[in-house]
PDB file of C-alpha atoms in Angstrom:
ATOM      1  CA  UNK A 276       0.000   0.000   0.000  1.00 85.00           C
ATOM      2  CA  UNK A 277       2.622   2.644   0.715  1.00 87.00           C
ATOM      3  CA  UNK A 278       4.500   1.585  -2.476  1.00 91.00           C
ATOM      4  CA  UNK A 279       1.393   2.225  -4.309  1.00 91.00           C
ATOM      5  CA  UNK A 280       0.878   5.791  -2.410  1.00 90.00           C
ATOM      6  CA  UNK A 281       4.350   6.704  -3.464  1.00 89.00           C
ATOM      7  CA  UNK A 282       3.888   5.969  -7.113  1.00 91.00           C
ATOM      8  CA  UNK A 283       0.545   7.820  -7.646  1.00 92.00           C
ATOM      9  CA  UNK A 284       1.208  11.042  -4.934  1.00 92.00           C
ATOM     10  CA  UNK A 285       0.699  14.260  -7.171  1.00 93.00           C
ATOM     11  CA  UNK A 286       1.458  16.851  -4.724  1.00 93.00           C
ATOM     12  CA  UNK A 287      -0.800  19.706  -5.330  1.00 93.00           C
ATOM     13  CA  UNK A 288       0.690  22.128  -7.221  1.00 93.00           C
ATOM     14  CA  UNK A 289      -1.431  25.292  -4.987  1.00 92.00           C
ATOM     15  CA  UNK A 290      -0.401  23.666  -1.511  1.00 91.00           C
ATOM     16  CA  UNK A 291       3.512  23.463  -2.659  1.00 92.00           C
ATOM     17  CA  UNK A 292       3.505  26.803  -3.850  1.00 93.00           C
ATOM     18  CA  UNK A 293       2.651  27.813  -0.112  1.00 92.00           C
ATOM     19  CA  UNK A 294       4.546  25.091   1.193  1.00 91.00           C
ATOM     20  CA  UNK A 295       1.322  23.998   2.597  1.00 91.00           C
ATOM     21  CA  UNK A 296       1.072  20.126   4.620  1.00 92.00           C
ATOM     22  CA  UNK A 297      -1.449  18.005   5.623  1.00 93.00           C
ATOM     23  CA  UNK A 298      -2.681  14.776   6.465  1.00 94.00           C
ATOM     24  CA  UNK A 299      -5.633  12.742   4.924  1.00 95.00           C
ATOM     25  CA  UNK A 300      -7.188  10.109   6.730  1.00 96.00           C
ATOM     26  CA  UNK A 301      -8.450   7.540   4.175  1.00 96.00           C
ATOM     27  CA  UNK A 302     -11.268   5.360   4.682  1.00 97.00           C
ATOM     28  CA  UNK A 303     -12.540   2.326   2.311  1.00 96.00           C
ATOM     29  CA  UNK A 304     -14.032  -1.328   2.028  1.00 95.00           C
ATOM     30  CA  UNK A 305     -12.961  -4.109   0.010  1.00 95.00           C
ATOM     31  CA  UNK A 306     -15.822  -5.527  -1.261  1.00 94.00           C
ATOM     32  CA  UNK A 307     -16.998  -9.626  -1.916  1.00 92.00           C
ATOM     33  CA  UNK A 308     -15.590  -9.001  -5.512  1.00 92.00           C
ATOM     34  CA  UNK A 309     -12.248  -7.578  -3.957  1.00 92.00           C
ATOM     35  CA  UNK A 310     -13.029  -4.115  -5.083  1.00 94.00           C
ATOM     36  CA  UNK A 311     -12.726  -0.854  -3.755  1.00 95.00           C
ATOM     37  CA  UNK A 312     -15.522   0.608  -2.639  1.00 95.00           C
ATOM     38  CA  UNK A 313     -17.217   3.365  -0.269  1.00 96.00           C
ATOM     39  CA  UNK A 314     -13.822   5.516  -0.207  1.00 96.00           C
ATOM     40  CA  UNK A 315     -14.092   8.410   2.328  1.00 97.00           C
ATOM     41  CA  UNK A 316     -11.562  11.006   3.250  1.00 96.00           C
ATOM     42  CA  UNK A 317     -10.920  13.467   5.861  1.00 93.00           C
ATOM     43  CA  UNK A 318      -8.400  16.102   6.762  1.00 89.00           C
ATOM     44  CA  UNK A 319      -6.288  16.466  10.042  1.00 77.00           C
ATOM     45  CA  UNK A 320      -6.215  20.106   9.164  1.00 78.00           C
ATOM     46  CA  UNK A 321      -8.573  22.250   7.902  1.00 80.00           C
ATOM     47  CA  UNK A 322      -7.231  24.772   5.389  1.00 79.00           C
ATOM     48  CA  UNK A 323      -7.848  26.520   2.231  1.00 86.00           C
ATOM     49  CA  UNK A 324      -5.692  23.257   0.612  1.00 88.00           C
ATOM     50  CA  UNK A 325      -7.685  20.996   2.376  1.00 91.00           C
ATOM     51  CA  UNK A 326      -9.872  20.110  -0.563  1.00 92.00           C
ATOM     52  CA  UNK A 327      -6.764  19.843  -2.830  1.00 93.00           C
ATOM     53  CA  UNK A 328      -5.256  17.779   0.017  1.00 95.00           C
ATOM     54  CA  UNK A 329      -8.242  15.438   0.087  1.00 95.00           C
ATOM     55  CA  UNK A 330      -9.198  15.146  -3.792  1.00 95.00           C
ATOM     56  CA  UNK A 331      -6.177  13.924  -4.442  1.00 96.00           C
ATOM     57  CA  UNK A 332      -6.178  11.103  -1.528  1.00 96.00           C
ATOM     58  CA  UNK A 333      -9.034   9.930  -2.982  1.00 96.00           C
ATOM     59  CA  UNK A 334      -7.788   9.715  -6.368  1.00 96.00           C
ATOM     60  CA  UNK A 335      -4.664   7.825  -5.006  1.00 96.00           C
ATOM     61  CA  UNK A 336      -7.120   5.269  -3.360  1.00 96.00           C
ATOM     62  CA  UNK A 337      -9.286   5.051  -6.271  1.00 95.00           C
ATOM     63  CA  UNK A 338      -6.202   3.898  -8.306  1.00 94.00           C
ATOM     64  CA  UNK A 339      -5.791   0.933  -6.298  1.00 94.00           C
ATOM     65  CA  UNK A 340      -6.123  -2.466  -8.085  1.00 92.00           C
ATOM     66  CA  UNK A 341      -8.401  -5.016  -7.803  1.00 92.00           C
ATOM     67  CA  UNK A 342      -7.822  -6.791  -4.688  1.00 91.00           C
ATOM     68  CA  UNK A 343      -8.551 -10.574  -3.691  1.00 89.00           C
ATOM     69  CA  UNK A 344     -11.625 -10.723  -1.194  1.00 86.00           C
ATOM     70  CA  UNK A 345     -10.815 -11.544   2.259  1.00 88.00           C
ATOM     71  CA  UNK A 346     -12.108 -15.220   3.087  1.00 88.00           C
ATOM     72  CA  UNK A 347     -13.424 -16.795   6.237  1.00 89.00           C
ATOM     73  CA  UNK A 348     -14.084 -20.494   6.544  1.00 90.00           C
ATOM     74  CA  UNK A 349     -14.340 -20.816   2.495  1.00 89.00           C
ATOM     75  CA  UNK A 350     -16.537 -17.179   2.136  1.00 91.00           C
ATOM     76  CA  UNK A 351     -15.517 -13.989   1.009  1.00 90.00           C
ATOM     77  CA  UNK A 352     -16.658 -10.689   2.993  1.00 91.00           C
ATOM     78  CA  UNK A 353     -16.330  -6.985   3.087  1.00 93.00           C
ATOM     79  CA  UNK A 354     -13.395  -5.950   5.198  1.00 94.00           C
ATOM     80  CA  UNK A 355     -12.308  -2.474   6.323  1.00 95.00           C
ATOM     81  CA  UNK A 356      -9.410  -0.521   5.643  1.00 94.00           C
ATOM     82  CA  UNK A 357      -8.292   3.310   7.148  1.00 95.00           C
ATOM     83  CA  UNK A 358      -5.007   4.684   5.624  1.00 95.00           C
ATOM     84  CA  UNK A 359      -3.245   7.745   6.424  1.00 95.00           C
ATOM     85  CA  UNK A 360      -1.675   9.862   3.772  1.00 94.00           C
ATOM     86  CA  UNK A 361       0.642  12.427   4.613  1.00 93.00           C
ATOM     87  CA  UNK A 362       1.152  15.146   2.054  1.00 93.00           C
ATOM     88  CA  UNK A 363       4.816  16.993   3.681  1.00 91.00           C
ATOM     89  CA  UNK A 364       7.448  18.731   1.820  1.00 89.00           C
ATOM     90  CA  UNK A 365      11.110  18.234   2.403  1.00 78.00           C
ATOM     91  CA  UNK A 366      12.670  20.919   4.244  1.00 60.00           C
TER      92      UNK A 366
END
């Protein structure tokens, strides 16, 4: 998961310019089908980046590939996943 966050971070260009930082609490379900579904985000901070900060979590999680369902006793099920994302410039 973090390799795939590092790949697909876009920083946004706004919030760099002002050295702005945040971080984005993800929120998501793998579904039956191993897909991702239900993706909610929320901000740490609240800003006038924090929608940048947030659309582009989302976008990150909504890149993720298809997963295999989680399995119990032979069945598949939803399961639950939170994931921060920290968005912080190198000083």
């Amino acid at each position: 998961m973090k390799k795939h966050v590092e790949k697909h971070l876009k920083y946004p260009k706004e919030a760099k310019k002002n050295k702005a930082e945040n971080r984005v609490i993800t929120m998501f379900e793998i579904d039956k089908s191993g897909n991702v579904t239900n993706i909610k985000v929320r901000s740490r901070q609240k800003n006038e980046y924090q929608a940048l900060f947030e659309a582009e979590a989302k976008r990150i999680i909504e890149a993720l590939p298809k997963f295999s369902p989680a399995l119990h006793r032979g069945k598949s099920f939803k399961v639950s996943y939170s994931i921060p994302i920290n968005f912080t410039l190198n000083k």
